[in-house]
């Protein structure tokens, strides 16, 4: 698993939504970018989210590209 820090995104707008928590961010990833991730709050970290990289390399590349697009 990888934990990705997102302090810099918290409080910022994405479209008409404000990303206040990692839960907000992973919900956005799932709903708009078709990427499943777990909010860091589930693991005691309220400034991060968790991804699994136990999948095919091409699938991982696609997911990371979608996450990159989400944070632009």
XYZ file of N, CA, C and O in Angstrom:
288
model
N 0.834 -1.181 0.000
C 0.000 0.000 0.000
C 0.874 1.237 0.000
O 1.988 1.224 0.490
N 0.314 2.312 -0.532
C 0.996 3.594 -0.497
C 0.073 4.646 0.107
O -1.121 4.684 -0.202
N 0.631 5.449 1.000
C -0.119 6.560 1.570
C 0.346 7.839 0.883
O 1.545 8.116 0.832
N -0.608 8.591 0.380
C -0.302 9.818 -0.347
C -0.822 10.995 0.467
O -2.009 11.059 0.797
N 0.082 11.896 0.797
C -0.256 13.079 1.593
C -0.980 14.105 0.717
O -0.579 14.340 -0.413
N -2.029 14.712 1.278
C -2.802 15.682 0.492
C -3.104 16.971 1.264
O -4.081 17.653 0.967
N -2.244 17.349 2.200
C -2.483 18.580 2.948
C -2.717 19.767 2.019
O -3.549 20.625 2.294
N -1.976 19.825 0.919
C -2.067 20.944 -0.010
C -3.390 21.029 -0.755
O -3.720 22.075 -1.315
N -4.151 19.954 -0.775
C -5.455 19.951 -1.454
C -6.604 20.312 -0.528
O -7.662 20.754 -0.993
N -6.416 20.118 0.757
C -7.503 20.321 1.702
C -7.895 21.796 1.752
O -7.048 22.682 1.821
N -9.187 22.026 1.682
C -9.714 23.387 1.678
C -9.862 23.986 0.293
O -10.396 25.080 0.137
N -9.397 23.289 -0.738
C -9.474 23.792 -2.110
C -10.713 23.271 -2.814
O -11.260 22.234 -2.460
N -11.132 23.992 -3.830
C -12.307 23.598 -4.598
C -11.922 22.723 -5.787
O -10.878 22.908 -6.395
N -12.781 21.795 -6.087
C -12.691 20.996 -7.310
C -14.075 21.063 -7.930
O -15.014 20.434 -7.433
N -14.216 21.851 -8.967
C -15.541 22.094 -9.522
C -16.368 22.857 -8.506
O -15.937 23.881 -7.993
N -17.513 22.315 -8.155
C -18.381 22.982 -7.180
C -18.237 22.423 -5.771
O -18.974 22.806 -4.870
N -17.276 21.520 -5.559
C -17.090 20.901 -4.243
C -15.786 21.363 -3.606
O -14.787 21.565 -4.291
N -15.809 21.497 -2.291
C -14.602 21.805 -1.532
C -14.084 20.502 -0.936
O -14.846 19.715 -0.374
N -12.788 20.279 -1.081
C -12.140 19.085 -0.534
C -11.650 19.436 0.874
O -10.610 20.059 1.041
N -12.430 19.079 1.874
C -12.080 19.393 3.261
C -11.382 18.251 3.973
O -10.689 18.476 4.965
N -11.581 17.033 3.489
C -11.030 15.849 4.168
C -10.571 14.829 3.122
O -10.993 14.885 1.961
N -9.737 13.895 3.520
C -9.403 12.804 2.614
C -10.642 12.021 2.161
O -10.686 11.534 1.035
N -11.649 11.927 3.004
C -12.890 11.259 2.601
C -13.515 11.988 1.420
O -13.966 11.348 0.465
N -13.529 13.320 1.466
C -14.037 14.102 0.333
C -13.237 13.783 -0.929
O -13.799 13.631 -2.013
N -11.920 13.687 -0.781
C -11.064 13.456 -1.939
C -11.273 12.066 -2.534
O -11.409 11.924 -3.751
N -11.316 11.027 -1.700
C -11.493 9.678 -2.266
C -12.888 9.507 -2.863
O -13.054 8.760 -3.819
N -13.869 10.227 -2.326
C -15.207 10.205 -2.920
C -15.160 10.829 -4.310
O -15.735 10.291 -5.267
N -14.465 11.935 -4.445
C -14.279 12.575 -5.746
C -13.575 11.625 -6.714
O -14.000 11.469 -7.861
N -12.505 10.981 -6.251
C -11.774 10.047 -7.114
C -12.690 8.945 -7.634
O -12.636 8.597 -8.817
N -13.505 8.395 -6.768
C -14.379 7.299 -7.171
C -15.477 7.787 -8.113
O -15.717 7.183 -9.158
N -16.135 8.875 -7.753
C -17.292 9.342 -8.520
C -16.934 9.959 -9.869
O -17.654 9.782 -10.842
N -15.827 10.689 -9.929
C -15.508 11.408 -11.164
C -14.358 10.805 -11.960
O -14.230 11.080 -13.148
N -13.504 10.012 -11.313
C -12.316 9.503 -11.996
C -12.229 7.976 -12.008
O -11.258 7.419 -12.515
N -13.215 7.312 -11.421
C -13.273 5.852 -11.418
C -12.026 5.226 -10.788
O -11.496 4.226 -11.281
N -11.569 5.840 -9.688
C -10.411 5.341 -8.951
C -10.851 5.040 -7.520
O -11.414 5.903 -6.845
N -10.599 3.832 -7.077
C -10.921 3.452 -5.707
C -9.702 3.659 -4.816
O -8.590 3.249 -5.164
N -9.921 4.334 -3.700
C -8.872 4.569 -2.706
C -9.558 4.602 -1.347
O -10.782 4.664 -1.251
N -8.771 4.586 -0.284
C -9.316 4.599 1.066
C -8.808 5.843 1.784
O -7.615 6.160 1.721
N -9.723 6.524 2.448
C -9.347 7.726 3.178
C -8.400 7.388 4.318
O -8.527 6.366 4.972
N -7.452 8.278 4.562
C -6.467 8.053 5.613
C -7.047 8.038 7.007
O -6.466 7.439 7.915
N -8.212 8.682 7.185
C -8.834 8.677 8.504
C -9.077 7.251 9.003
O -9.026 7.005 10.204
N -9.315 6.327 8.080
C -9.541 4.922 8.461
C -8.296 4.297 9.097
O -8.390 3.266 9.750
N -7.139 4.954 8.906
C -5.869 4.441 9.427
C -5.213 5.429 10.384
O -4.024 5.348 10.666
N -6.007 6.414 10.845
C -5.489 7.384 11.803
C -4.724 8.543 11.194
O -4.037 9.267 11.906
N -4.828 8.743 9.891
C -4.109 9.838 9.225
C -5.114 10.716 8.497
O -5.633 10.349 7.444
N -5.385 11.885 9.045
C -6.405 12.758 8.464
C -5.870 13.716 7.409
O -6.528 14.681 7.044
N -4.678 13.436 6.891
C -4.078 14.267 5.833
C -3.592 13.440 4.644
O -2.758 13.886 3.871
N -4.123 12.207 4.509
C -3.629 11.317 3.451
C -4.749 10.394 2.968
O -5.827 10.338 3.545
N -4.444 9.692 1.888
C -5.305 8.598 1.439
C -4.415 7.439 1.045
O -3.210 7.598 0.852
N -4.999 6.260 0.968
C -4.227 5.044 0.720
C -4.625 4.425 -0.603
O -5.810 4.346 -0.946
N -3.627 3.990 -1.351
C -3.872 3.235 -2.576
C -3.177 1.881 -2.457
O -2.210 1.725 -1.715
N -3.700 0.929 -3.188
C -3.052 -0.367 -3.308
C -2.384 -0.424 -4.673
O -2.948 0.058 -5.657
N -1.208 -0.965 -4.725
C -0.542 -1.128 -6.020
C -0.349 -2.599 -6.354
O 0.527 -2.979 -7.126
N -1.248 -3.437 -5.824
C -1.232 -4.867 -6.116
C -2.131 -5.146 -7.316
O -3.169 -5.786 -7.210
N -1.740 -4.613 -8.458
C -2.501 -4.802 -9.684
C -1.545 -4.699 -10.865
O -0.366 -4.404 -10.690
N -2.055 -4.935 -12.034
C -1.214 -4.893 -13.234
C -0.617 -3.502 -13.414
O -1.257 -2.487 -13.104
N 0.595 -3.452 -13.905
C 1.300 -2.190 -14.082
C 0.509 -1.199 -14.928
O 0.426 -0.018 -14.587
N -0.102 -1.658 -15.989
C -0.881 -0.752 -16.851
C -2.076 -0.168 -16.107
O -2.400 1.010 -16.275
N -2.725 -0.975 -15.283
C -3.845 -0.480 -14.488
C -3.376 0.546 -13.464
O -4.029 1.560 -13.228
N -2.235 0.295 -12.860
C -1.669 1.240 -11.900
C -1.337 2.560 -12.589
O -1.642 3.632 -12.066
N -0.746 2.491 -13.765
C -0.426 3.712 -14.514
C -1.682 4.509 -14.829
O -1.701 5.736 -14.702
N -2.745 3.824 -15.243
C -4.015 4.506 -15.532
C -4.565 5.184 -14.286
O -5.010 6.323 -14.333
N -4.557 4.471 -13.181
C -5.069 5.036 -11.930
C -4.274 6.239 -11.472
O -4.845 7.254 -11.067
N -2.951 6.142 -11.553
C -2.111 7.270 -11.151
C -2.298 8.465 -12.079
O -2.291 9.618 -11.627
N -2.502 8.213 -13.363
C -2.780 9.305 -14.299
C -4.106 9.989 -13.953
O -4.223 11.218 -14.015
N -5.088 9.205 -13.553
C -6.385 9.779 -13.170
C -6.261 10.586 -11.879
O -6.871 11.646 -11.742
N -5.474 10.098 -10.927
C -5.251 10.862 -9.691
C -4.546 12.164 -10.023
O -4.917 13.233 -9.510
N -3.562 12.099 -10.899
C -2.861 13.313 -11.319
C -3.817 14.316 -11.943
O -3.764 15.508 -11.645
N -4.707 13.838 -12.784
C -5.698 14.706 -13.415
C -6.614 15.333 -12.360
O -6.961 16.518 -12.454
N -6.958 14.573 -11.343
C -7.852 15.076 -10.299
C -7.239 16.209 -9.498
O -7.956 17.088 -9.021
N -5.927 16.222 -9.351
C -5.279 17.246 -8.524
C -4.815 18.461 -9.313
O -4.300 19.410 -8.730
N -5.024 18.450 -10.615
C -4.605 19.616 -11.421
C -5.509 20.786 -11.204
O -6.660 20.699 -10.923
